[in-house]
PDB file of C-alpha atoms in Angstrom:
ATOM      1  CA  MET G   1       7.268   0.682  23.324  1.00  0.00           C
ATOM      2  CA  LEU G   2       6.853   4.214  22.038  1.00  0.00           C
ATOM      3  CA  LEU G   3       6.328   6.937  24.612  1.00  0.00           C
ATOM      4  CA  VAL G   4       3.639   9.461  23.706  1.00  0.00           C
ATOM      5  CA  HIS G   5       3.788  12.995  25.047  1.00  0.00           C
ATOM      6  CA  ARG G   6       1.598  16.069  24.552  1.00  0.00           C
ATOM      7  CA  THR G   7       4.524  18.404  24.077  1.00  0.00           C
ATOM      8  CA  ALA G   8       3.917  20.735  21.139  1.00  0.00           C
ATOM      9  CA  LEU G   9       6.461  20.894  18.379  1.00  0.00           C
ATOM     10  CA  ARG G  10       8.480  24.045  18.468  1.00  0.00           C
ATOM     11  CA  ARG G  11      10.624  25.542  15.754  1.00  0.00           C
ATOM     12  CA  ARG G  12      13.532  27.675  16.816  1.00  0.00           C
ATOM     13  CA  ALA G  13      14.666  30.779  15.038  1.00  0.00           C
ATOM     14  CA  PRO G  14      18.009  30.651  13.197  1.00  0.00           C
ATOM     15  CA  ILE G  15      20.938  30.724  15.637  1.00  0.00           C
ATOM     16  CA  PRO G  16      24.452  31.980  14.910  1.00  0.00           C
ATOM     17  CA  ILE G  17      26.665  29.074  13.942  1.00  0.00           C
ATOM     18  CA  LYS G  18      29.179  29.728  16.716  1.00  0.00           C
ATOM     19  CA  SER G  19      26.608  29.127  19.418  1.00  0.00           C
ATOM     20  CA  CYS G  20      24.914  26.054  17.952  1.00  0.00           C
ATOM     21  CA  LEU G  21      27.622  23.692  16.809  1.00  0.00           C
ATOM     22  CA  PRO G  22      29.377  21.101  18.981  1.00  0.00           C
ATOM     23  CA  PHE G  23      32.570  22.382  20.620  1.00  0.00           C
ATOM     24  CA  ALA G  24      34.829  20.300  18.398  1.00  0.00           C
ATOM     25  CA  ILE G  25      33.378  21.980  15.316  1.00  0.00           C
ATOM     26  CA  ARG G  26      33.424  25.475  16.846  1.00  0.00           C
ATOM     27  CA  ALA G  27      37.076  24.987  17.732  1.00  0.00           C
ATOM     28  CA  TYR G  28      37.987  24.076  14.157  1.00  0.00           C
ATOM     29  CA  HIS G  29      40.353  26.672  12.656  1.00  0.00           C
ATOM     30  CA  PRO G  30      40.460  26.238   8.888  1.00  0.00           C
ATOM     31  CA  THR G  31      43.532  26.855   6.817  1.00  0.00           C
ATOM     32  CA  PRO G  32      43.292  29.770   4.369  1.00  0.00           C
ATOM     33  CA  SER G  33      42.374  27.430   1.514  1.00  0.00           C
ATOM     34  CA  SER G  34      39.615  25.621   3.403  1.00  0.00           C
ATOM     35  CA  HIS G  35      38.420  28.963   4.790  1.00  0.00           C
ATOM     36  CA  GLN G  36      37.970  30.131   1.212  1.00  0.00           C
ATOM     37  CA  LYS G  37      35.951  27.008   0.407  1.00  0.00           C
ATOM     38  CA  ILE G  38      33.715  27.644   3.400  1.00  0.00           C
ATOM     39  CA  LYS G  39      33.177  31.221   2.264  1.00  0.00           C
ATOM     40  CA  ASP G  40      32.508  30.207  -1.333  1.00  0.00           C
ATOM     41  CA  ARG G  41      29.968  27.514  -0.408  1.00  0.00           C
ATOM     42  CA  ARG G  42      28.284  29.558   2.311  1.00  0.00           C
ATOM     43  CA  LEU G  43      28.748  26.691   4.761  1.00  0.00           C
ATOM     44  CA  THR G  44      28.285  28.942   7.765  1.00  0.00           C
ATOM     45  CA  ASP G  45      24.514  29.014   7.186  1.00  0.00           C
ATOM     46  CA  LEU G  46      22.818  26.082   8.849  1.00  0.00           C
ATOM     47  CA  GLY G  47      19.360  27.568   8.421  1.00  0.00           C
ATOM     48  CA  THR G  48      16.979  26.804  11.268  1.00  0.00           C
ATOM     49  CA  LEU G  49      18.799  24.648  13.809  1.00  0.00           C
ATOM     50  CA  ILE G  50      16.584  21.798  15.026  1.00  0.00           C
ATOM     51  CA  GLU G  51      17.743  20.611  18.456  1.00  0.00           C
ATOM     52  CA  ASP G  52      15.029  18.457  20.023  1.00  0.00           C
ATOM     53  CA  ASP G  53      11.843  19.242  18.115  1.00  0.00           C
ATOM     54  CA  PHE G  54      11.519  15.576  17.157  1.00  0.00           C
ATOM     55  CA  ALA G  55      12.613  13.963  20.426  1.00  0.00           C
ATOM     56  CA  VAL G  56       9.178  12.528  21.247  1.00  0.00           C
ATOM     57  CA  ILE G  57       6.091  11.319  19.412  1.00  0.00           C
ATOM     58  CA  LEU G  58       3.005  13.482  19.814  1.00  0.00           C
ATOM     59  CA  ASP G  59      -0.601  12.402  20.245  1.00  0.00           C
ATOM     60  CA  HIS G  60      -1.778  13.888  16.971  1.00  0.00           C
ATOM     61  CA  TYR G  61      -0.405  14.419  13.482  1.00  0.00           C
ATOM     62  CA  ARG G  62      -2.375  15.505  10.441  1.00  0.00           C
ATOM     63  CA  ALA G  63      -2.444  13.211   7.424  1.00  0.00           C
ATOM     64  CA  PRO G  64      -1.716  14.647   3.973  1.00  0.00           C
ATOM     65  CA  LYS G  65      -4.441  14.326   1.355  1.00  0.00           C
ATOM     66  CA  HIS G  66      -2.235  12.225  -0.913  1.00  0.00           C
ATOM     67  CA  PRO G  67      -0.024   9.164  -0.353  1.00  0.00           C
ATOM     68  CA  ILE G  68       3.604   9.359   0.725  1.00  0.00           C
ATOM     69  CA  ILE G  69       6.182   7.336  -1.201  1.00  0.00           C
ATOM     70  CA  LEU G  70       9.298   6.343   0.756  1.00  0.00           C
ATOM     71  CA  ALA G  71      12.241   5.485  -1.524  1.00  0.00           C
ATOM     72  CA  HIS G  72      15.579   4.393  -0.037  1.00  0.00           C
ATOM     73  CA  GLY G  73      18.983   5.811  -0.892  1.00  0.00           C
ATOM     74  CA  LEU G  74      22.239   4.260  -2.101  1.00  0.00           C
ATOM     75  CA  LEU G  75      22.737   0.633  -0.972  1.00  0.00           C
ATOM     76  CA  GLY G  76      19.257   0.675   0.529  1.00  0.00           C
ATOM     77  CA  PHE G  77      16.520  -1.980   0.427  1.00  0.00           C
ATOM     78  CA  ASP G  78      12.949  -2.582   1.559  1.00  0.00           C
ATOM     79  CA  GLU G  79      13.613  -5.697   3.603  1.00  0.00           C
ATOM     80  CA  LEU G  80      16.531  -8.115   3.842  1.00  0.00           C
ATOM     81  CA  HIS G  81      16.347 -11.751   4.929  1.00  0.00           C
ATOM     82  CA  PRO G  82      19.982 -12.704   5.668  1.00  0.00           C
ATOM     83  CA  ALA G  83      18.850 -15.913   7.389  1.00  0.00           C
ATOM     84  CA  GLY G  84      16.209 -16.796   4.827  1.00  0.00           C
ATOM     85  CA  ASN G  85      12.684 -17.152   6.185  1.00  0.00           C
ATOM     86  CA  LEU G  86      13.892 -18.605   9.490  1.00  0.00           C
ATOM     87  CA  LEU G  87      14.144 -15.186  11.157  1.00  0.00           C
ATOM     88  CA  PRO G  88      12.295 -11.876  10.728  1.00  0.00           C
ATOM     89  CA  GLY G  89      13.653  -9.649   7.975  1.00  0.00           C
ATOM     90  CA  VAL G  90      15.642  -6.446   8.481  1.00  0.00           C
ATOM     91  CA  GLN G  91      13.608  -3.425   7.415  1.00  0.00           C
ATOM     92  CA  TYR G  92      15.207  -0.328   5.934  1.00  0.00           C
ATOM     93  CA  TRP G  93      12.339   1.923   7.105  1.00  0.00           C
ATOM     94  CA  ARG G  94      12.413   0.327  10.547  1.00  0.00           C
ATOM     95  CA  GLY G  95       9.195   1.168  12.374  1.00  0.00           C
ATOM     96  CA  ILE G  96       8.541   4.247  10.233  1.00  0.00           C
ATOM     97  CA  THR G  97       5.966   2.851   7.787  1.00  0.00           C
ATOM     98  CA  GLU G  98       4.006   1.242  10.631  1.00  0.00           C
ATOM     99  CA  ALA G  99       3.963   4.498  12.613  1.00  0.00           C
ATOM    100  CA  LEU G 100       2.722   6.479   9.604  1.00  0.00           C
ATOM    101  CA  GLU G 101      -0.018   3.956   8.881  1.00  0.00           C
ATOM    102  CA  ALA G 102      -1.063   3.955  12.550  1.00  0.00           C
ATOM    103  CA  LYS G 103      -1.752   7.690  12.231  1.00  0.00           C
ATOM    104  CA  GLY G 104      -3.964   7.173   9.196  1.00  0.00           C
ATOM    105  CA  ILE G 105      -1.319   8.242   6.681  1.00  0.00           C
ATOM    106  CA  GLU G 106      -1.266   6.368   3.371  1.00  0.00           C
ATOM    107  CA  VAL G 107       2.332   5.301   2.773  1.00  0.00           C
ATOM    108  CA  MET G 108       4.100   3.095   0.226  1.00  0.00           C
ATOM    109  CA  THR G 109       7.725   2.010  -0.060  1.00  0.00           C
ATOM    110  CA  ALA G 110       9.559   1.781  -3.374  1.00  0.00           C
ATOM    111  CA  SER G 111      12.639  -0.379  -3.765  1.00  0.00           C
ATOM    112  CA  VAL G 112      15.179   0.374  -6.505  1.00  0.00           C
ATOM    113  CA  PRO G 113      18.540  -1.189  -7.475  1.00  0.00           C
ATOM    114  CA  PRO G 114      20.843  -0.527  -4.474  1.00  0.00           C
ATOM    115  CA  SER G 115      23.848   0.714  -6.444  1.00  0.00           C
ATOM    116  CA  GLY G 116      22.553   1.252  -9.968  1.00  0.00           C
ATOM    117  CA  SER G 117      23.038   4.579 -11.700  1.00  0.00           C
ATOM    118  CA  ILE G 118      20.673   7.446 -10.967  1.00  0.00           C
ATOM    119  CA  GLU G 119      19.150   6.938 -14.410  1.00  0.00           C
ATOM    120  CA  VAL G 120      18.479   3.229 -13.821  1.00  0.00           C
ATOM    121  CA  ARG G 121      17.147   3.833 -10.340  1.00  0.00           C
ATOM    122  CA  SER G 122      14.843   6.650 -11.437  1.00  0.00           C
ATOM    123  CA  GLU G 123      13.325   4.511 -14.212  1.00  0.00           C
ATOM    124  CA  ARG G 124      12.636   1.744 -11.703  1.00  0.00           C
ATOM    125  CA  LEU G 125      11.231   4.265  -9.226  1.00  0.00           C
ATOM    126  CA  ALA G 126       8.815   5.547 -11.880  1.00  0.00           C
ATOM    127  CA  GLU G 127       7.671   1.996 -12.621  1.00  0.00           C
ATOM    128  CA  ARG G 128       7.100   1.223  -8.947  1.00  0.00           C
ATOM    129  CA  ILE G 129       5.161   4.420  -8.247  1.00  0.00           C
ATOM    130  CA  GLU G 130       3.045   3.922 -11.369  1.00  0.00           C
ATOM    131  CA  ARG G 131       2.121   0.441 -10.237  1.00  0.00           C
ATOM    132  CA  MET G 132       1.560   1.238  -6.550  1.00  0.00           C
ATOM    133  CA  ALA G 133      -0.165   4.630  -6.751  1.00  0.00           C
ATOM    134  CA  GLY G 134      -2.479   3.711  -9.601  1.00  0.00           C
ATOM    135  CA  GLY G 135      -2.754   7.240 -10.946  1.00  0.00           C
ATOM    136  CA  LYS G 136      -2.966   8.981  -7.551  1.00  0.00           C
ATOM    137  CA  SER G 137      -0.987  12.160  -6.924  1.00  0.00           C
ATOM    138  CA  VAL G 138       1.880  11.481  -4.531  1.00  0.00           C
ATOM    139  CA  ASN G 139       4.344  13.111  -2.142  1.00  0.00           C
ATOM    140  CA  ILE G 140       7.802  11.556  -2.336  1.00  0.00           C
ATOM    141  CA  ILE G 141      10.445  11.302   0.387  1.00  0.00           C
ATOM    142  CA  ALA G 142      13.564  10.246  -1.481  1.00  0.00           C
ATOM    143  CA  GLY G 143      16.715  11.645  -3.083  1.00  0.00           C
ATOM    144  CA  LEU G 144      18.538  12.099  -6.371  1.00  0.00           C
ATOM    145  CA  ASP G 145      16.629   9.292  -8.109  1.00  0.00           C
ATOM    146  CA  ALA G 146      13.355  11.102  -7.512  1.00  0.00           C
ATOM    147  CA  ARG G 147      14.793  14.438  -8.657  1.00  0.00           C
ATOM    148  CA  HIS G 148      15.872  12.805 -11.921  1.00  0.00           C
ATOM    149  CA  MET G 149      12.556  11.010 -12.341  1.00  0.00           C
ATOM    150  CA  ILE G 150      10.552  14.222 -11.874  1.00  0.00           C
ATOM    151  CA  SER G 151      12.796  16.323 -14.112  1.00  0.00           C
ATOM    152  CA  ARG G 152      13.885  13.921 -16.865  1.00  0.00           C
ATOM    153  CA  VAL G 153      11.799  10.724 -16.899  1.00  0.00           C
ATOM    154  CA  LYS G 154       8.455  12.489 -16.392  1.00  0.00           C
ATOM    155  CA  PRO G 155       6.313   9.325 -16.269  1.00  0.00           C
ATOM    156  CA  PRO G 156       2.892  10.182 -17.754  1.00  0.00           C
ATOM    157  CA  ASN G 157       0.855   8.360 -15.108  1.00  0.00           C
ATOM    158  CA  VAL G 158       2.705   9.759 -12.070  1.00  0.00           C
ATOM    159  CA  LYS G 159       1.710  13.136 -10.639  1.00  0.00           C
ATOM    160  CA  VAL G 160       4.268  14.314  -8.061  1.00  0.00           C
ATOM    161  CA  LEU G 161       3.126  17.077  -5.715  1.00  0.00           C
ATOM    162  CA  SER G 162       6.233  17.336  -3.554  1.00  0.00           C
ATOM    163  CA  LEU G 163       9.706  15.921  -3.013  1.00  0.00           C
ATOM    164  CA  THR G 164      11.305  15.972   0.432  1.00  0.00           C
ATOM    165  CA  THR G 165      14.989  15.053   0.583  1.00  0.00           C
ATOM    166  CA  ILE G 166      16.834  14.237   3.800  1.00  0.00           C
ATOM    167  CA  ALA G 167      20.627  14.536   3.967  1.00  0.00           C
ATOM    168  CA  THR G 168      20.798  13.993   0.202  1.00  0.00           C
ATOM    169  CA  PRO G 169      24.121  14.840  -1.526  1.00  0.00           C
ATOM    170  CA  HIS G 170      22.713  17.338  -4.033  1.00  0.00           C
ATOM    171  CA  ARG G 171      26.228  18.691  -4.528  1.00  0.00           C
ATOM    172  CA  GLY G 172      28.081  15.412  -4.057  1.00  0.00           C
ATOM    173  CA  SER G 173      30.195  14.324  -1.117  1.00  0.00           C
ATOM    174  CA  ALA G 174      33.843  14.994  -0.354  1.00  0.00           C
ATOM    175  CA  PHE G 175      34.018  11.479   1.092  1.00  0.00           C
ATOM    176  CA  ALA G 176      33.203  10.000  -2.329  1.00  0.00           C
ATOM    177  CA  ASP G 177      36.021  12.086  -3.804  1.00  0.00           C
ATOM    178  CA  TYR G 178      38.331  10.817  -1.062  1.00  0.00           C
ATOM    179  CA  ILE G 179      37.475   7.156  -1.716  1.00  0.00           C
ATOM    180  CA  PHE G 180      38.135   7.516  -5.443  1.00  0.00           C
ATOM    181  CA  SER G 181      41.480   9.215  -4.800  1.00  0.00           C
ATOM    182  CA  LEU G 182      42.369   6.406  -2.383  1.00  0.00           C
ATOM    183  CA  ILE G 183      41.543   3.698  -4.934  1.00  0.00           C
ATOM    184  CA  GLY G 184      43.418   5.469  -7.713  1.00  0.00           C
ATOM    185  CA  THR G 185      42.257   6.178 -11.252  1.00  0.00           C
ATOM    186  CA  SER G 186      43.999   3.145 -12.754  1.00  0.00           C
ATOM    187  CA  ASN G 187      42.404   0.741 -10.246  1.00  0.00           C
ATOM    188  CA  ILE G 188      38.807   1.878 -10.584  1.00  0.00           C
ATOM    189  CA  PRO G 189      38.045  -0.158 -13.764  1.00  0.00           C
ATOM    190  CA  LYS G 190      39.490  -3.270 -12.090  1.00  0.00           C
ATOM    191  CA  LEU G 191      37.337  -2.744  -9.014  1.00  0.00           C
ATOM    192  CA  TYR G 192      34.212  -2.217 -11.110  1.00  0.00           C
ATOM    193  CA  LYS G 193      34.965  -5.379 -13.066  1.00  0.00           C
ATOM    194  CA  ALA G 194      35.279  -7.371  -9.850  1.00  0.00           C
ATOM    195  CA  LEU G 195      32.010  -5.985  -8.497  1.00  0.00           C
ATOM    196  CA  ASP G 196      30.254  -6.690 -11.800  1.00  0.00           C
ATOM    197  CA  PHE G 197      31.450 -10.309 -11.546  1.00  0.00           C
ATOM    198  CA  PHE G 198      29.527 -10.625  -8.272  1.00  0.00           C
ATOM    199  CA  GLY G 199      26.445  -8.986  -9.760  1.00  0.00           C
ATOM    200  CA  ILE G 200      26.901  -5.643  -7.978  1.00  0.00           C
ATOM    201  CA  GLU G 201      25.969  -2.639 -10.074  1.00  0.00           C
ATOM    202  CA  THR G 202      28.446   0.237  -9.931  1.00  0.00           C
ATOM    203  CA  GLY G 203      26.708   3.072 -11.765  1.00  0.00           C
ATOM    204  CA  ALA G 204      25.896   5.071  -8.621  1.00  0.00           C
ATOM    205  CA  PHE G 205      29.371   5.396  -7.153  1.00  0.00           C
ATOM    206  CA  GLY G 206      30.938   7.854  -9.586  1.00  0.00           C
ATOM    207  CA  GLN G 207      27.774   9.947  -9.467  1.00  0.00           C
ATOM    208  CA  LEU G 208      28.350  10.841  -5.828  1.00  0.00           C
ATOM    209  CA  THR G 209      31.397  12.999  -6.515  1.00  0.00           C
ATOM    210  CA  GLU G 210      31.266  16.768  -6.198  1.00  0.00           C
ATOM    211  CA  ALA G 211      32.416  17.282  -9.784  1.00  0.00           C
ATOM    212  CA  TYR G 212      29.721  15.021 -11.247  1.00  0.00           C
ATOM    213  CA  MET G 213      26.923  16.725  -9.352  1.00  0.00           C
ATOM    214  CA  ARG G 214      28.232  20.216 -10.083  1.00  0.00           C
ATOM    215  CA  ASP G 215      29.125  19.790 -13.758  1.00  0.00           C
ATOM    216  CA  SER G 216      26.689  17.139 -14.971  1.00  0.00           C
ATOM    217  CA  PHE G 217      23.697  16.200 -12.832  1.00  0.00           C
ATOM    218  CA  ASN G 218      22.524  19.546 -11.468  1.00  0.00           C
ATOM    219  CA  PRO G 219      22.783  21.520 -14.734  1.00  0.00           C
ATOM    220  CA  ARG G 220      20.674  18.971 -16.605  1.00  0.00           C
ATOM    221  CA  THR G 221      18.187  18.275 -13.789  1.00  0.00           C
ATOM    222  CA  PRO G 222      16.202  21.470 -13.210  1.00  0.00           C
ATOM    223  CA  ASP G 223      13.364  21.637 -10.727  1.00  0.00           C
ATOM    224  CA  VAL G 224       9.898  21.245 -12.215  1.00  0.00           C
ATOM    225  CA  SER G 225       7.312  23.980 -11.842  1.00  0.00           C
ATOM    226  CA  GLY G 226       4.365  22.897  -9.724  1.00  0.00           C
ATOM    227  CA  VAL G 227       6.390  20.464  -7.594  1.00  0.00           C
ATOM    228  CA  GLN G 228       7.233  21.581  -4.056  1.00  0.00           C
ATOM    229  CA  TYR G 229      10.847  20.807  -3.087  1.00  0.00           C
ATOM    230  CA  TYR G 230      11.738  20.542   0.614  1.00  0.00           C
ATOM    231  CA  SER G 231      14.997  19.458   2.231  1.00  0.00           C
ATOM    232  CA  TYR G 232      16.620  18.759   5.602  1.00  0.00           C
ATOM    233  CA  GLY G 233      20.267  18.409   6.567  1.00  0.00           C
ATOM    234  CA  ALA G 234      21.932  16.941   9.650  1.00  0.00           C
ATOM    235  CA  ALA G 235      25.086  17.547  11.667  1.00  0.00           C
ATOM    236  CA  PHE G 236      26.734  15.766  14.576  1.00  0.00           C
ATOM    237  CA  GLN G 237      30.077  15.230  16.265  1.00  0.00           C
ATOM    238  CA  PRO G 238      31.009  11.518  16.247  1.00  0.00           C
ATOM    239  CA  GLN G 239      32.057   9.677  19.389  1.00  0.00           C
ATOM    240  CA  PHE G 240      35.325   7.761  19.468  1.00  0.00           C
ATOM    241  CA  THR G 241      33.588   4.478  18.537  1.00  0.00           C
ATOM    242  CA  SER G 242      31.483   5.923  15.714  1.00  0.00           C
ATOM    243  CA  VAL G 243      31.749   4.310  12.265  1.00  0.00           C
ATOM    244  CA  PHE G 244      31.603   7.841  10.869  1.00  0.00           C
ATOM    245  CA  ARG G 245      34.734   9.202  12.552  1.00  0.00           C
ATOM    246  CA  ARG G 246      36.934   9.221   9.443  1.00  0.00           C
ATOM    247  CA  SER G 247      34.250  10.135   6.919  1.00  0.00           C
ATOM    248  CA  HIS G 248      32.985  12.928   9.185  1.00  0.00           C
ATOM    249  CA  ARG G 249      36.494  14.398   9.509  1.00  0.00           C
ATOM    250  CA  ILE G 250      37.057  14.332   5.736  1.00  0.00           C
ATOM    251  CA  VAL G 251      33.716  15.966   4.910  1.00  0.00           C
ATOM    252  CA  GLN G 252      34.182  18.462   7.759  1.00  0.00           C
ATOM    253  CA  GLN G 253      37.537  19.608   6.389  1.00  0.00           C
ATOM    254  CA  GLU G 254      36.218  20.105   2.870  1.00  0.00           C
ATOM    255  CA  GLU G 255      32.566  21.051   3.296  1.00  0.00           C
ATOM    256  CA  GLY G 256      31.867  21.846   6.946  1.00  0.00           C
ATOM    257  CA  PRO G 257      29.159  20.475   9.304  1.00  0.00           C
ATOM    258  CA  ASN G 258      27.838  17.068   8.261  1.00  0.00           C
ATOM    259  CA  ASP G 259      26.073  13.890   9.390  1.00  0.00           C
ATOM    260  CA  GLY G 260      29.032  11.617   8.750  1.00  0.00           C
ATOM    261  CA  LEU G 261      28.525  11.293   5.001  1.00  0.00           C
ATOM    262  CA  VAL G 262      26.640  14.312   3.666  1.00  0.00           C
ATOM    263  CA  SER G 263      27.301  17.948   4.521  1.00  0.00           C
ATOM    264  CA  VAL G 264      24.647  20.477   5.420  1.00  0.00           C
ATOM    265  CA  ALA G 265      25.714  22.521   2.395  1.00  0.00           C
ATOM    266  CA  SER G 266      25.174  19.569   0.048  1.00  0.00           C
ATOM    267  CA  SER G 267      21.799  18.742   1.644  1.00  0.00           C
ATOM    268  CA  ARG G 268      20.180  22.091   0.919  1.00  0.00           C
ATOM    269  CA  TRP G 269      17.686  22.046  -1.953  1.00  0.00           C
ATOM    270  CA  GLY G 270      14.454  23.906  -2.567  1.00  0.00           C
ATOM    271  CA  THR G 271      12.850  25.109   0.668  1.00  0.00           C
ATOM    272  CA  TYR G 272      15.361  24.209   3.359  1.00  0.00           C
ATOM    273  CA  LYS G 273      13.455  23.207   6.503  1.00  0.00           C
ATOM    274  CA  GLY G 274      16.473  23.131   8.808  1.00  0.00           C
ATOM    275  CA  THR G 275      19.460  21.251  10.183  1.00  0.00           C
ATOM    276  CA  LEU G 276      18.938  18.368  12.587  1.00  0.00           C
ATOM    277  CA  ASN G 277      21.653  18.864  15.201  1.00  0.00           C
ATOM    278  CA  HIS G 278      23.406  15.914  16.913  1.00  0.00           C
ATOM    279  CA  VAL G 279      21.929  13.506  14.326  1.00  0.00           C
ATOM    280  CA  SER G 280      23.975  11.049  12.234  1.00  0.00           C
ATOM    281  CA  HIS G 281      23.178   9.592   8.818  1.00  0.00           C
ATOM    282  CA  LEU G 282      22.003   6.305  10.358  1.00  0.00           C
ATOM    283  CA  ASP G 283      19.842   8.066  12.933  1.00  0.00           C
ATOM    284  CA  LEU G 284      17.766   9.442  10.068  1.00  0.00           C
ATOM    285  CA  ILE G 285      16.287   6.052   9.182  1.00  0.00           C
ATOM    286  CA  ASN G 286      15.766   4.883  12.771  1.00  0.00           C
ATOM    287  CA  TRP G 287      18.833   2.663  12.846  1.00  0.00           C
ATOM    288  CA  THR G 288      20.111   4.306  16.010  1.00  0.00           C
ATOM    289  CA  ASN G 289      21.826   1.945  18.392  1.00  0.00           C
ATOM    290  CA  ARG G 290      19.357   1.605  21.271  1.00  0.00           C
ATOM    291  CA  LEU G 291      22.117   0.433  23.615  1.00  0.00           C
ATOM    292  CA  ARG G 292      23.993   3.669  22.952  1.00  0.00           C
ATOM    293  CA  TRP G 293      20.990   5.751  23.938  1.00  0.00           C
ATOM    294  CA  TYR G 294      20.451   3.605  27.047  1.00  0.00           C
ATOM    295  CA  PHE G 295      23.960   4.396  28.293  1.00  0.00           C
ATOM    296  CA  PHE G 296      23.558   8.038  27.284  1.00  0.00           C
ATOM    297  CA  GLU G 297      20.451   8.272  29.436  1.00  0.00           C
ATOM    298  CA  LEU G 298      22.263   6.653  32.351  1.00  0.00           C
ATOM    299  CA  THR G 299      24.809   9.460  32.180  1.00  0.00           C
ATOM    300  CA  GLY G 300      22.171  12.178  31.979  1.00  0.00           C
ATOM    301  CA  HIS G 301      22.059  12.629  28.188  1.00  0.00           C
ATOM    302  CA  LYS G 302      18.499  12.716  26.908  1.00  0.00           C
ATOM    303  CA  ARG G 303      17.609  11.469  23.471  1.00  0.00           C
ATOM    304  CA  ASN G 304      17.169  14.489  21.222  1.00  0.00           C
ATOM    305  CA  PHE G 305      15.923  12.782  18.048  1.00  0.00           C
ATOM    306  CA  ASN G 306      13.357  10.129  17.223  1.00  0.00           C
ATOM    307  CA  ALA G 307      13.219   9.260  13.519  1.00  0.00           C
ATOM    308  CA  ILE G 308       9.594   8.149  13.763  1.00  0.00           C
ATOM    309  CA  ALA G 309       8.569  11.521  15.214  1.00  0.00           C
ATOM    310  CA  PHE G 310      10.546  13.202  12.430  1.00  0.00           C
ATOM    311  CA  TYR G 311       8.751  11.394   9.599  1.00  0.00           C
ATOM    312  CA  LEU G 312       5.376  11.924  11.251  1.00  0.00           C
ATOM    313  CA  ASN G 313       6.198  15.625  11.381  1.00  0.00           C
ATOM    314  CA  ILE G 314       7.045  15.646   7.661  1.00  0.00           C
ATOM    315  CA  ALA G 315       3.622  14.141   6.994  1.00  0.00           C
ATOM    316  CA  ASP G 316       2.059  16.826   9.189  1.00  0.00           C
ATOM    317  CA  MET G 317       3.981  19.523   7.312  1.00  0.00           C
ATOM    318  CA  LEU G 318       2.713  18.186   3.966  1.00  0.00           C
ATOM    319  CA  ALA G 319      -0.833  18.212   5.340  1.00  0.00           C
ATOM    320  CA  LYS G 320      -0.417  21.864   6.389  1.00  0.00           C
ATOM    321  CA  GLU G 321       0.651  22.678   2.836  1.00  0.00           C
ATOM    322  CA  GLY G 322      -2.519  21.073   1.501  1.00  0.00           C
ATOM    323  CA  LEU G 323      -0.613  18.247  -0.139  1.00  0.00           C
TER     324      LEU G 323
END
């Protein structure tokens, strides 16, 4: 059951990085080469640090004038039925669409090929929005597929008012670079061939590298005038049992603070709304392990982030902007 409080949302002013990051990150002493990378990429700027603004669900949120489209990221889905129709399906936007609808917010979900190329996914996204929105103007919460659709596909019957991206690798991910170096250049075609045999598209994987985003995608995907671009990033320090321990360490060394897969620096695009502190990549879609939070609360650690409250706040923000 969701707890409802009357606490007002509060936005904190930017805080110096030394005072806001977890101890393990503050204690990190980069080598000269990685220090230079941090300086070059301006990774010391986390923007507004968001600590617990979205810890609880409020009584009231404003609804934007136009529908919100939720589009999943890489390897995402709308709903999976691993046990057929015998058991309830697993939802990607777990509890989020229902919460938005309960507040009178018109919301639609768009499913695209889980691992298809950005180009393939953006074409499918355009088709889905065209069919679902029926000519209505829309606000999109998505990632690189939506950026490409708005900039390059430009579907004639889709009017996009805003795009909000959340921990999206606009500048690629050092973890993708690491995985490719681990596989080895000569083995990549063999791996792709094996995945193709099982019907798994592979177009998206190479597009997550830093070089691809820097040298190819971003230069040919300019922002479109008249569309509002908003973005959020996230940063956390993984526990010993976290699935993100290795990926977090790799991204941390190369790019700085991150959510386990995507760095804050890579997440920044358009109007940066802030960095969600102590929030992992899975937390962002409400897949947080409830058992983990139960034990945290037993030891005096309060939950600082509720994904449902976060998405309701995005809707409220869009309403404030007249969207």
